PDB file of C-alpha atoms and ligand atoms in Angstrom:
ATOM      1  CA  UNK A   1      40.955   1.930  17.624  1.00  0.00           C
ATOM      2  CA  UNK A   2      42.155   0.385  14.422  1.00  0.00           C
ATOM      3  CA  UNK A   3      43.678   2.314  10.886  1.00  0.00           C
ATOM      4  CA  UNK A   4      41.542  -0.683   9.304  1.00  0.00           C
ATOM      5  CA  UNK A   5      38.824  -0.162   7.602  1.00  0.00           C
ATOM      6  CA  UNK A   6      35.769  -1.866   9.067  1.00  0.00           C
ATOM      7  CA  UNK A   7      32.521  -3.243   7.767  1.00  0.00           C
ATOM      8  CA  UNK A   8      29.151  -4.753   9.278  1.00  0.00           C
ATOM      9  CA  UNK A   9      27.438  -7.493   7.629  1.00  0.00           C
ATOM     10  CA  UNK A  10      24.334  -8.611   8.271  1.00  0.00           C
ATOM     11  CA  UNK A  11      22.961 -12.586   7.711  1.00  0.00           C
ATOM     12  CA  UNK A  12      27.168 -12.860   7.986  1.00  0.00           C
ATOM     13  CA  UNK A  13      26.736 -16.750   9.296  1.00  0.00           C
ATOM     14  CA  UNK A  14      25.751 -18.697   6.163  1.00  0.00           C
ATOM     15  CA  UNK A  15      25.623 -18.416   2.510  1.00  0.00           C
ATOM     16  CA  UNK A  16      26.083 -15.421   0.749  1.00  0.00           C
ATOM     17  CA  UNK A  17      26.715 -13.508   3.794  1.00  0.00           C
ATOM     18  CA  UNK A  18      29.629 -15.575   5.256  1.00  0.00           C
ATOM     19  CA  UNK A  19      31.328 -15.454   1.288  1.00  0.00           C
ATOM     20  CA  UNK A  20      31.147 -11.934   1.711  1.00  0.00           C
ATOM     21  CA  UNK A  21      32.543 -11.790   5.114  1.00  0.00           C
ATOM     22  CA  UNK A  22      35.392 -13.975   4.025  1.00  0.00           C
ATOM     23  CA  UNK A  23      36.183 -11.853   0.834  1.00  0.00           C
ATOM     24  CA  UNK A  24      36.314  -8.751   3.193  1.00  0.00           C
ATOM     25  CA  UNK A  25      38.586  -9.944   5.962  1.00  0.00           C
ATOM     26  CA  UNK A  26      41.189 -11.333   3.055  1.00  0.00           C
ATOM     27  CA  UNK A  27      41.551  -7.602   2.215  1.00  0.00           C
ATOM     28  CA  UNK A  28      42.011  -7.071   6.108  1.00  0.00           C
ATOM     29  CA  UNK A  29      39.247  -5.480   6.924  1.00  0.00           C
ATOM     30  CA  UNK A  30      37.621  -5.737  10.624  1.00  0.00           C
ATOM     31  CA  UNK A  31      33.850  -6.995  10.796  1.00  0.00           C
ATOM     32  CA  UNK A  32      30.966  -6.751  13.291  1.00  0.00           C
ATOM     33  CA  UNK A  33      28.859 -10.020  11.755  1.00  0.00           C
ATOM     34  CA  UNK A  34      25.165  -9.841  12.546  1.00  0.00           C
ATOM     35  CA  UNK A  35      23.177 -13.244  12.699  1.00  0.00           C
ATOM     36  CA  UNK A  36      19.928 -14.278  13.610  1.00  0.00           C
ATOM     37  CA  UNK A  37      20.435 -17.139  15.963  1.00  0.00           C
ATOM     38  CA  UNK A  38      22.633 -19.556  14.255  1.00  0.00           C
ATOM     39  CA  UNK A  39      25.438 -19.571  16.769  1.00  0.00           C
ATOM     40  CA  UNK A  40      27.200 -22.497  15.410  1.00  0.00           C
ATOM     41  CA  UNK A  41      27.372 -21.256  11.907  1.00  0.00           C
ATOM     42  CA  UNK A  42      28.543 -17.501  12.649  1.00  0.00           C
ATOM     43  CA  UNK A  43      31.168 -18.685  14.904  1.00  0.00           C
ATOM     44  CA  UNK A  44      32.583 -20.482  12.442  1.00  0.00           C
ATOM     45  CA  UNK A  45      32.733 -17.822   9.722  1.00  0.00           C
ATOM     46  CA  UNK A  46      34.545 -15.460  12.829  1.00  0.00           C
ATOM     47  CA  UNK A  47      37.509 -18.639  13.089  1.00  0.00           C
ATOM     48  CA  UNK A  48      37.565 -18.494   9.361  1.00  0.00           C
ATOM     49  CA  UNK A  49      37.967 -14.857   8.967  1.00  0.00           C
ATOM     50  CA  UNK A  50      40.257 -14.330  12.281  1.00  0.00           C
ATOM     51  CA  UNK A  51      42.326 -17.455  10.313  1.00  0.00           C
ATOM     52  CA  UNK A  52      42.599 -14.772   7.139  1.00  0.00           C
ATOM     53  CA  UNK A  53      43.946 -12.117  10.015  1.00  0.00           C
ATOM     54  CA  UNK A  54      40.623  -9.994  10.393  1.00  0.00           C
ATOM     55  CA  UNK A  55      39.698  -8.539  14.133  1.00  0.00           C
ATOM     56  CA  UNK A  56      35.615  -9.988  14.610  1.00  0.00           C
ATOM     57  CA  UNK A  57      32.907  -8.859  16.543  1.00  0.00           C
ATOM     58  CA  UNK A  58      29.556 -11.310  16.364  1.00  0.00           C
ATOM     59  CA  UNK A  59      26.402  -9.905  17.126  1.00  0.00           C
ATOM     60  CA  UNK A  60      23.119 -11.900  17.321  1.00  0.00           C
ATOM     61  CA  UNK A  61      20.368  -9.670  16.244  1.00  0.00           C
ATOM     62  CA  UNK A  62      17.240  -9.615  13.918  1.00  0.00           C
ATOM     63  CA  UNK A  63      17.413  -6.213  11.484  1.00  0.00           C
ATOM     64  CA  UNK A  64      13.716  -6.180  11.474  1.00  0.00           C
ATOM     65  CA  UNK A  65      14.536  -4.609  14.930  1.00  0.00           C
ATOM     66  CA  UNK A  66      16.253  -0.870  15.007  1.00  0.00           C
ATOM     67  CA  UNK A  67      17.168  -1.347  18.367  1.00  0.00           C
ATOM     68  CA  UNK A  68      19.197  -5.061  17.207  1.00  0.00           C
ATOM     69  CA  UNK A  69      20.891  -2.018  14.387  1.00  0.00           C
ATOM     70  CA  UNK A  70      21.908   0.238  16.889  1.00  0.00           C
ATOM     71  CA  UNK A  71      23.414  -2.899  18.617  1.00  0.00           C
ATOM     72  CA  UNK A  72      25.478  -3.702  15.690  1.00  0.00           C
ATOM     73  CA  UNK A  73      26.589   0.468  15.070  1.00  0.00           C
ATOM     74  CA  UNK A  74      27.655   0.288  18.921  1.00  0.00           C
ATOM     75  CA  UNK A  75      29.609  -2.717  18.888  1.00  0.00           C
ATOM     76  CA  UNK A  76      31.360  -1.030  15.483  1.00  0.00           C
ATOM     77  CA  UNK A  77      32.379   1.909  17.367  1.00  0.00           C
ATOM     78  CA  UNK A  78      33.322   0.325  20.278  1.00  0.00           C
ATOM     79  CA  UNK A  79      35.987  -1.980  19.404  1.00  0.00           C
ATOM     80  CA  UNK A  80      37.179  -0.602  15.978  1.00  0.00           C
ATOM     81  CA  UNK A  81      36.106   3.199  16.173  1.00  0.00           C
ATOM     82  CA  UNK A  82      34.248   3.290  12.778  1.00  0.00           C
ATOM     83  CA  UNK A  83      32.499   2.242  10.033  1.00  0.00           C
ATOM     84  CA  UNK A  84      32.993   2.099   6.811  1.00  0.00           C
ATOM     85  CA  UNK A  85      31.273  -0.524   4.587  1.00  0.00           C
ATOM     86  CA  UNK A  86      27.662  -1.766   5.554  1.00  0.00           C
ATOM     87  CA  UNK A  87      26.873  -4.530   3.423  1.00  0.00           C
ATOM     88  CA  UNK A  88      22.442  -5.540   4.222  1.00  0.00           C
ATOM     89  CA  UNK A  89      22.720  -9.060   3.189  1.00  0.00           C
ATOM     90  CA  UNK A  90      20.550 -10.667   5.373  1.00  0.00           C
ATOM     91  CA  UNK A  91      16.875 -11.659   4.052  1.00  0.00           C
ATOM     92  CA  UNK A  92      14.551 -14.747   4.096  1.00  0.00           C
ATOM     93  CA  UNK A  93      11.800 -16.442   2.014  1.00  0.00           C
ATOM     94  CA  UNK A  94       8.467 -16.821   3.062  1.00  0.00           C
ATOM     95  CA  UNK A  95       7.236 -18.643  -0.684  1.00  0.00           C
ATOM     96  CA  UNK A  96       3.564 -19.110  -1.732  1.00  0.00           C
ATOM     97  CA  UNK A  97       1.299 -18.213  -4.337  1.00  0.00           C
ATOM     98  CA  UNK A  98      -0.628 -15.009  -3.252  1.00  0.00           C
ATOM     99  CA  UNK A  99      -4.277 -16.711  -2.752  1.00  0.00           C
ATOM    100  CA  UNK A 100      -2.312 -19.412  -0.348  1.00  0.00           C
ATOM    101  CA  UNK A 101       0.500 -16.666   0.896  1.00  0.00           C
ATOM    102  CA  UNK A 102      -0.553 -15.399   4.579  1.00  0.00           C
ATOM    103  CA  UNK A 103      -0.756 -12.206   6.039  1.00  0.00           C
ATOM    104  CA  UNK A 104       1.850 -13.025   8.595  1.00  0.00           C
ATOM    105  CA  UNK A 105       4.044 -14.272   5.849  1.00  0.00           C
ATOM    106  CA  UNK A 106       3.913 -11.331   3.655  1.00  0.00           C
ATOM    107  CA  UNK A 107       4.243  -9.122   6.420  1.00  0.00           C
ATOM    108  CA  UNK A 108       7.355 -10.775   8.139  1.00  0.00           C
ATOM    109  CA  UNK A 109       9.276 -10.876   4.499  1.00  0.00           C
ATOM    110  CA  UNK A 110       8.904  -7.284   4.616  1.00  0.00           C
ATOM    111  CA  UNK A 111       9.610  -6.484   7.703  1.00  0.00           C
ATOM    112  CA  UNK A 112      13.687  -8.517   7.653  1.00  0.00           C
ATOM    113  CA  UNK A 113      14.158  -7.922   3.854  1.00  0.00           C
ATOM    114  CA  UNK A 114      12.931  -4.327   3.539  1.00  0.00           C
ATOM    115  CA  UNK A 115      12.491  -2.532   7.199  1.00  0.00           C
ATOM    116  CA  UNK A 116      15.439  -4.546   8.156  1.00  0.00           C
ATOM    117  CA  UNK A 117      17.201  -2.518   5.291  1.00  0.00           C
ATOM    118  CA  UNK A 118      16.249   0.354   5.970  1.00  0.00           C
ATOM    119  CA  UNK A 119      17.094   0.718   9.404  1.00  0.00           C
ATOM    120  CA  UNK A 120      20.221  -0.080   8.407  1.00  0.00           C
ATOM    121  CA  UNK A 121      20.340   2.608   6.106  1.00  0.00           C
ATOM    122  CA  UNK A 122      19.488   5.145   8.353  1.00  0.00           C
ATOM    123  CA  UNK A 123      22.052   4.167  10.905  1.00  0.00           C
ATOM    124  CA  UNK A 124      24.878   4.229   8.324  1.00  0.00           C
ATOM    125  CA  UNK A 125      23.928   7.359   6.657  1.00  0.00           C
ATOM    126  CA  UNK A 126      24.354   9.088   9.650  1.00  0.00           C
ATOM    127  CA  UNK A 127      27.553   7.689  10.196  1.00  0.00           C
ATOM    128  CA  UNK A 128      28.966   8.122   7.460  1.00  0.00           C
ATOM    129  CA  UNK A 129      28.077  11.412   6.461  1.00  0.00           C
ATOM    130  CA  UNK A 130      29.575  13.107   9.299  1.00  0.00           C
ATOM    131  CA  UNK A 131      32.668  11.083   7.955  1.00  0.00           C
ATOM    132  CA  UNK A 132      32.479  11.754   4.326  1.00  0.00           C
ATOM    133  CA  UNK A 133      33.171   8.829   3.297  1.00  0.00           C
ATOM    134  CA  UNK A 134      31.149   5.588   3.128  1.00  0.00           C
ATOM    135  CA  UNK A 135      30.062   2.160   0.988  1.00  0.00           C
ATOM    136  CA  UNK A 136      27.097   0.656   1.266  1.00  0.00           C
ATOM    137  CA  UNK A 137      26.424  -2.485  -0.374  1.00  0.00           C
ATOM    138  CA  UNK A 138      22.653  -3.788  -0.224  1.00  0.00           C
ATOM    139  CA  UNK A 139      21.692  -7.675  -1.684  1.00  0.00           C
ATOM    140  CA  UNK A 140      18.628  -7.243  -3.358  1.00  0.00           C
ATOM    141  CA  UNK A 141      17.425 -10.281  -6.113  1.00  0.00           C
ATOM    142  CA  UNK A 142      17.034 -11.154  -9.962  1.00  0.00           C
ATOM    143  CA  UNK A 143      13.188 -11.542  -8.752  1.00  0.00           C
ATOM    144  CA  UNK A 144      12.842  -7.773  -7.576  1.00  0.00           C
ATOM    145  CA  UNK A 145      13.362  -6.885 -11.523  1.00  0.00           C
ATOM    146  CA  UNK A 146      11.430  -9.707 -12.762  1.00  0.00           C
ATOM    147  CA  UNK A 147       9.094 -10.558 -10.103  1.00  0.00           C
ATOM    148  CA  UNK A 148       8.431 -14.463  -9.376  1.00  0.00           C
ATOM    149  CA  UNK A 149       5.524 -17.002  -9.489  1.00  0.00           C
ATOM    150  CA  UNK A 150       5.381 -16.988  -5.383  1.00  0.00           C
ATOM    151  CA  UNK A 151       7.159 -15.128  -4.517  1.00  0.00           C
ATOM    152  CA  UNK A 152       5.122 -11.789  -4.306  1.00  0.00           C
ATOM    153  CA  UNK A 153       6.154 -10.963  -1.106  1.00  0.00           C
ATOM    154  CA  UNK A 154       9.836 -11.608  -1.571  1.00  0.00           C
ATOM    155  CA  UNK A 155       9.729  -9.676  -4.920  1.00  0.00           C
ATOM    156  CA  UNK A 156       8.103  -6.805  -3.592  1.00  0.00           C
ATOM    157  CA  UNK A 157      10.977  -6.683  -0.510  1.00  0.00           C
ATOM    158  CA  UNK A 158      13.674  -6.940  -3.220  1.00  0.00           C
ATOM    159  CA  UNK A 159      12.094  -4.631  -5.716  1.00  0.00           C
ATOM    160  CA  UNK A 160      11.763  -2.474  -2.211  1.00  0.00           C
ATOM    161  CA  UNK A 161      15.105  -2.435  -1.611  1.00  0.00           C
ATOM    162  CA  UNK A 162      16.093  -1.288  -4.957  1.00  0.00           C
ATOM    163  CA  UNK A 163      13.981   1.828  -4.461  1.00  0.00           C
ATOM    164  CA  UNK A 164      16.025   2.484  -1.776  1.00  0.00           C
ATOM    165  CA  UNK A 165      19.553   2.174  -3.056  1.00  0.00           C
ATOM    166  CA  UNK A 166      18.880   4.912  -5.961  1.00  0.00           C
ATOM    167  CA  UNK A 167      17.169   7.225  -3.414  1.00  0.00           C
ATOM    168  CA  UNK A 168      20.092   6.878  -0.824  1.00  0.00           C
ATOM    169  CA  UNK A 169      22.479   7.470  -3.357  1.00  0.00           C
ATOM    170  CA  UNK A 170      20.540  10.617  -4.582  1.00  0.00           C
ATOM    171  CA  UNK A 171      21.225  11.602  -0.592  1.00  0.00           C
ATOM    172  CA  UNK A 172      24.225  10.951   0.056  1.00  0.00           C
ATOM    173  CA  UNK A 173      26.427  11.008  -3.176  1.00  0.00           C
ATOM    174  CA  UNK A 174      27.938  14.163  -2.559  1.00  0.00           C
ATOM    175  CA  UNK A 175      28.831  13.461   0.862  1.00  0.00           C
ATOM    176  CA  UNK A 176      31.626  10.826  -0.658  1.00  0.00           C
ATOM    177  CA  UNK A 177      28.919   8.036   0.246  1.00  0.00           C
ATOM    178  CA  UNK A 178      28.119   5.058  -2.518  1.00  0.00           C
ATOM    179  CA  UNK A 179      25.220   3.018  -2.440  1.00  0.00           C
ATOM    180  CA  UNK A 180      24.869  -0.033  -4.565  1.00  0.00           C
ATOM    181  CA  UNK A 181      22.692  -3.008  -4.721  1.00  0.00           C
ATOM    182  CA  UNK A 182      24.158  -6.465  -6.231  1.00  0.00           C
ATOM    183  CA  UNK A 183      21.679  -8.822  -8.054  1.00  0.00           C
ATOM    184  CA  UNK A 184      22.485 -12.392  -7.834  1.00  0.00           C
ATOM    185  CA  UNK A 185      20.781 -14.666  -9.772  1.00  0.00           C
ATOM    186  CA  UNK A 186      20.147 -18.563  -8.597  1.00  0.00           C
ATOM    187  CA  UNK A 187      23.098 -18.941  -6.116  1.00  0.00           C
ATOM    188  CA  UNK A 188      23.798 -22.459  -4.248  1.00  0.00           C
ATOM    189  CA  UNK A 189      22.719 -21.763  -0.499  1.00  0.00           C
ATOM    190  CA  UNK A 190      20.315 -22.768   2.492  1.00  0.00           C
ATOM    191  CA  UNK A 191      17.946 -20.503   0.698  1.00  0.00           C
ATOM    192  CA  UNK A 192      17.654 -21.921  -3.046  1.00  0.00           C
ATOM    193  CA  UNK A 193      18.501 -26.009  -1.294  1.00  0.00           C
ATOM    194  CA  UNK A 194      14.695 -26.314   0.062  1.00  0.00           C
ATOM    195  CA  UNK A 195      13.139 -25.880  -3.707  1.00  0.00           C
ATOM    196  CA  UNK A 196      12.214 -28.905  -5.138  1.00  0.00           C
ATOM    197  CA  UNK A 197      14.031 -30.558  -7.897  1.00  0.00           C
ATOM    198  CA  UNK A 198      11.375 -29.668 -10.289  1.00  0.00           C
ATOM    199  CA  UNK A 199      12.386 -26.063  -9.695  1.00  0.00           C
ATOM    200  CA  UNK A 200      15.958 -26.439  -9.612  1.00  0.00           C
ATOM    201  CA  UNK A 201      15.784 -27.872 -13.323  1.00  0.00           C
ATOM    202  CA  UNK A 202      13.163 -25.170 -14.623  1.00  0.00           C
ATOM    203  CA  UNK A 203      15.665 -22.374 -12.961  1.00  0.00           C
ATOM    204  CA  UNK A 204      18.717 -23.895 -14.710  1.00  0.00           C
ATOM    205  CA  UNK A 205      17.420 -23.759 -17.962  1.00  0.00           C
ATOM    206  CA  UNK A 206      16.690 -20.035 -17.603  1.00  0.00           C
ATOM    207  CA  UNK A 207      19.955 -19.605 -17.148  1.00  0.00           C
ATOM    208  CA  UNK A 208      22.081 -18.778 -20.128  1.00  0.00           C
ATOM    209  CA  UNK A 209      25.699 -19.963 -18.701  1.00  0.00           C
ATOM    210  CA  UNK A 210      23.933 -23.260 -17.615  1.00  0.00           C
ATOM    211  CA  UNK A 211      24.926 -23.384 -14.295  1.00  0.00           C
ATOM    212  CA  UNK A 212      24.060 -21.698 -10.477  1.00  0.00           C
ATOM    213  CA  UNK A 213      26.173 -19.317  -8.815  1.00  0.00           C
ATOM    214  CA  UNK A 214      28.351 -19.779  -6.213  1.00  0.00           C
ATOM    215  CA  UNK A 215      28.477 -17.509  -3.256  1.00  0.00           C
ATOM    216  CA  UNK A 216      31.957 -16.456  -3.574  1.00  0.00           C
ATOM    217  CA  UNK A 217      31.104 -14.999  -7.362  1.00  0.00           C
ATOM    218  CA  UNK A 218      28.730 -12.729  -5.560  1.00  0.00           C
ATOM    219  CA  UNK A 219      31.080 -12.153  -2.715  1.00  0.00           C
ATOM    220  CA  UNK A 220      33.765 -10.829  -5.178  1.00  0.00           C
ATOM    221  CA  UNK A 221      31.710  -8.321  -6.672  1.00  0.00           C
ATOM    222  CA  UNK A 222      30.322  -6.853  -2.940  1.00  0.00           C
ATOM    223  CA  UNK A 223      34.224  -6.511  -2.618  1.00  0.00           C
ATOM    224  CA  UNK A 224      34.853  -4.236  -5.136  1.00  0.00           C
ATOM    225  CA  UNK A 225      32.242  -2.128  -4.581  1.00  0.00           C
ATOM    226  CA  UNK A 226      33.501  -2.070  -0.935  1.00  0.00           C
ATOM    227  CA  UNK A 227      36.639  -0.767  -2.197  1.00  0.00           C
ATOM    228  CA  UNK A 228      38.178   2.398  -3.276  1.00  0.00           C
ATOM    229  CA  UNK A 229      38.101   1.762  -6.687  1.00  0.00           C
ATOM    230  CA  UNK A 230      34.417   1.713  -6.631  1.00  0.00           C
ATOM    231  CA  UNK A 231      34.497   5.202  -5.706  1.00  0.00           C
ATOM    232  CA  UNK A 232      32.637   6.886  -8.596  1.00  0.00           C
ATOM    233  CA  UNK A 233      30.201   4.210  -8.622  1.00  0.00           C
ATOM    234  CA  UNK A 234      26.756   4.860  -6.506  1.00  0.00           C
ATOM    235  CA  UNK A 235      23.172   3.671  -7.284  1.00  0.00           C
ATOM    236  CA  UNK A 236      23.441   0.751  -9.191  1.00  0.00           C
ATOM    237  CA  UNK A 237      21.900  -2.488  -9.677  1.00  0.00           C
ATOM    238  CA  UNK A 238      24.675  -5.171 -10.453  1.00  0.00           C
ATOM    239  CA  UNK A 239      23.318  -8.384 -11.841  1.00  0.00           C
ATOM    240  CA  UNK A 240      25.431 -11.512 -10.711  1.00  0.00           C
ATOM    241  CA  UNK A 241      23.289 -14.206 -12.152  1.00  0.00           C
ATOM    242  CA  UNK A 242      25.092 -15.856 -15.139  1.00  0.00           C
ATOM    243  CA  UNK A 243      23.067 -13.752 -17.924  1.00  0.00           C
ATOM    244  CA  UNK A 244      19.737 -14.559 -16.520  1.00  0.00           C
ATOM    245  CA  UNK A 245      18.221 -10.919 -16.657  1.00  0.00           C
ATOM    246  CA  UNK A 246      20.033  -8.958 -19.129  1.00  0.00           C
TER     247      UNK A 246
HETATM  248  P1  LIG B   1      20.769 -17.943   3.671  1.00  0.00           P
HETATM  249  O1  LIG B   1      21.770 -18.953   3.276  1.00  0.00           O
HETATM  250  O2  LIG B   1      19.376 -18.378   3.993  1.00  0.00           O
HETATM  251  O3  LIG B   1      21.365 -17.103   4.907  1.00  0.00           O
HETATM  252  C1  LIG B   1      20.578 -16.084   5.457  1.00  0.00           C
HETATM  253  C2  LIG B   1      21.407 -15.287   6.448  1.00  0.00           C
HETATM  254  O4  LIG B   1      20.593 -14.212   6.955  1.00  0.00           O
HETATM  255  C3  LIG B   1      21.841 -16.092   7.649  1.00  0.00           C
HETATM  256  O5  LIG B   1      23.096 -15.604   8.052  1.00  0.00           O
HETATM  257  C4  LIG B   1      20.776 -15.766   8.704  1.00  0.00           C
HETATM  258  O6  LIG B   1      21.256 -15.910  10.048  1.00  0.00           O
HETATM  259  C5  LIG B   1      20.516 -14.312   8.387  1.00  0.00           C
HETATM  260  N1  LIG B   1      19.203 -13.811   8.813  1.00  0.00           N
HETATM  261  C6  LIG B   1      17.983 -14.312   8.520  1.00  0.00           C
HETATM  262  N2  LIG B   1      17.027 -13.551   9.098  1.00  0.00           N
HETATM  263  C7  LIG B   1      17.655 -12.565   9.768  1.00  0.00           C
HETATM  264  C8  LIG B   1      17.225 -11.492  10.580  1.00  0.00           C
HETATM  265  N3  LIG B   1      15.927 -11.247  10.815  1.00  0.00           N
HETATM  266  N4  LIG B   1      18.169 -10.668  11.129  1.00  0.00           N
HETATM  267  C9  LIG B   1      19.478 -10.887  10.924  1.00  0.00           C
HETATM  268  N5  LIG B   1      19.957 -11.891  10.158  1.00  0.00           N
HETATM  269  C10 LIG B   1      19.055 -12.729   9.592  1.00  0.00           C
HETATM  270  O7  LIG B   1      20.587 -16.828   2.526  1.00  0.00           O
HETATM  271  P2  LIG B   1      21.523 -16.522   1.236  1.00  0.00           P
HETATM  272  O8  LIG B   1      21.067 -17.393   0.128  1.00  0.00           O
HETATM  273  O9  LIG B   1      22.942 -16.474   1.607  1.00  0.00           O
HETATM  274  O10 LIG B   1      21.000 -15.042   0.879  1.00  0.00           O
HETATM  275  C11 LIG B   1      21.674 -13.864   1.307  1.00  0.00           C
HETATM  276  C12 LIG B   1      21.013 -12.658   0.664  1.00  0.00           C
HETATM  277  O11 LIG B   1      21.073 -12.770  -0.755  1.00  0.00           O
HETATM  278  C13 LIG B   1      19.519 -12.512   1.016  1.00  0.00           C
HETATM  279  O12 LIG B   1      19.187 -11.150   1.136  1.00  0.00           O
HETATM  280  C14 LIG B   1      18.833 -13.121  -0.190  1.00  0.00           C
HETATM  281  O13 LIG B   1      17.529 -12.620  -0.358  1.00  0.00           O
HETATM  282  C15 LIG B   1      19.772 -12.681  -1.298  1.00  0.00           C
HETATM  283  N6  LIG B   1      19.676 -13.528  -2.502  1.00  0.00           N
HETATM  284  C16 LIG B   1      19.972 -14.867  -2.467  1.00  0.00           C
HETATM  285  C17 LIG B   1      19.869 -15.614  -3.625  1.00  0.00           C
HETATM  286  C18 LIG B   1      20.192 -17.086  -3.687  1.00  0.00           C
HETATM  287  O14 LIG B   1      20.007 -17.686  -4.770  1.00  0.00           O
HETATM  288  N7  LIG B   1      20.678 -17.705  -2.629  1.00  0.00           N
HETATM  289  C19 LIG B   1      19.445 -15.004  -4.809  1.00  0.00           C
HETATM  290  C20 LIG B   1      19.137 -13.651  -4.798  1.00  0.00           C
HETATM  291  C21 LIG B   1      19.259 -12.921  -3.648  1.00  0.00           C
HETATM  292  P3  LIG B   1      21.236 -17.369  10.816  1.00  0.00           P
HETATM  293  O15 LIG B   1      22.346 -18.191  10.188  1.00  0.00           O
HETATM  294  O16 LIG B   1      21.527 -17.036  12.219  1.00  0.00           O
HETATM  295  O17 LIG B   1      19.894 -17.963  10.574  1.00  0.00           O
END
């Protein structure tokens, strides 16, 4: 048992996910970090976050799977007692244009981004409730507001997930629960390296500060809202995308 606080990340091995872990364990909080099978990656973010003093628990799974969840909810209460913050980073891309896009490709974008959410969701709620007390932070995309040439399957997962956030926060707001979903914008990863250069330049110049993101800048906001001084904020979409979607 620990008087930390402790959070579970999901996709916690690269990108946006291992910025976020980072940002958490510098405000000494303990971490179960889901991955999907990039062993070499998500033991390094658990040195780099044991190096900033956090207590870390890796757990391969795939969210599409409730059982892979229940995994991660276990391993919380096992060697830290709780839960606290559940931050559902972890999502992929599947990208065509709808008359190429495949059935299997739609379908598995939906399944990780949006079932993979939810059965997070349903996990924590019941956690937390009983607690009174919980933050749940849930990475949904610029492209779930706007949509994307594409990227309908994505899109439709993000714009999915948003759905979600307001509802749980209907449910659980007066049970001391907050449920938020950050935004980011372009942001320099795995994900956004594979488009082509063509793409990169079109993206940049919708983007009023001129620049991409970094994963830290979205890190730092999914660390406030973790916080107690989020507390009377629930249901929210927070863009962090350099004035791309205002
Ligand atoms: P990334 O670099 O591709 O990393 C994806 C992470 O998710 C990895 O840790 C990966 O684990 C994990 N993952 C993939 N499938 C999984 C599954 N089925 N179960 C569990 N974990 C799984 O992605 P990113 O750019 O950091 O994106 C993080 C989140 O931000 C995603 O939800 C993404 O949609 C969202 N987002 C990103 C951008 C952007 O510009 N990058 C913009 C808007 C929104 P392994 O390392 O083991 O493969």
């Amino acid at each position: 048992m620990s008087d930390k606080k402790t959070a579970i990340v999901t996709g916690g091995s690269r990108g946006i996910g291992r910025a976020i872990c980072l940002r958490l364990a510098k405000e000494g909080i303990n971490l179960v970090i889901n991955y999907a099978g990039n062993h070499e990656a998500a033991q390094d973010t658990k040195t780099a976050c044991e190096q900033l003093g956090a207590s870390v628990v890796l757990v391969q799974g795939d969210v599409s799977r409730a059982e892979d969840c229940e995994a991660l909810f276990s391993a919380a209460a096992e060697r830290f007692g709780r839960v606290d913050i559940v931050v559902n980073n972890a999502g992929i891309t599947r990208d065509n244009l709808i008359i190429r896009m495949s059935e299997e490709d739609f379908d598995r974008v939906i399944e990780v981004n949006l079932k993979g959410v939810w059965n997070m969701l349903k996990l924590a709620a019941r956690a937390m409730m009983k607690q009174r007390y919980g933050r749940i932070i849930n990475l949904t995309s610029v492209v779930g507001v706007t949509g994307n040439a594409g990227q309908s399957n994505y899109a439709a997962s993000k714009a999915g997930v948003i759905g979600m956030t307001k509802s749980l926060a209907r449910e659980l707001a007066s049970r001391g629960v907050t449920v938020n979903a950050v935004a980011p914008g372009y942001i320099d990863t795995d994900m956004t390296a594979s488009l082509s250069d063509e793409v990169k330049a079109m993206v940049k110049n919708n983007i009023p500060m001129g620049r991409t993101g970094r994963a830290e800048e979205v890190a730092a906001l999914v660390g406030f809202l973790a916080g107690d001084q989020a507390g009377y904020i629930t249901g929210q979409v927070v863009h962090v995308d350099g004035g791309m979607v205002m």
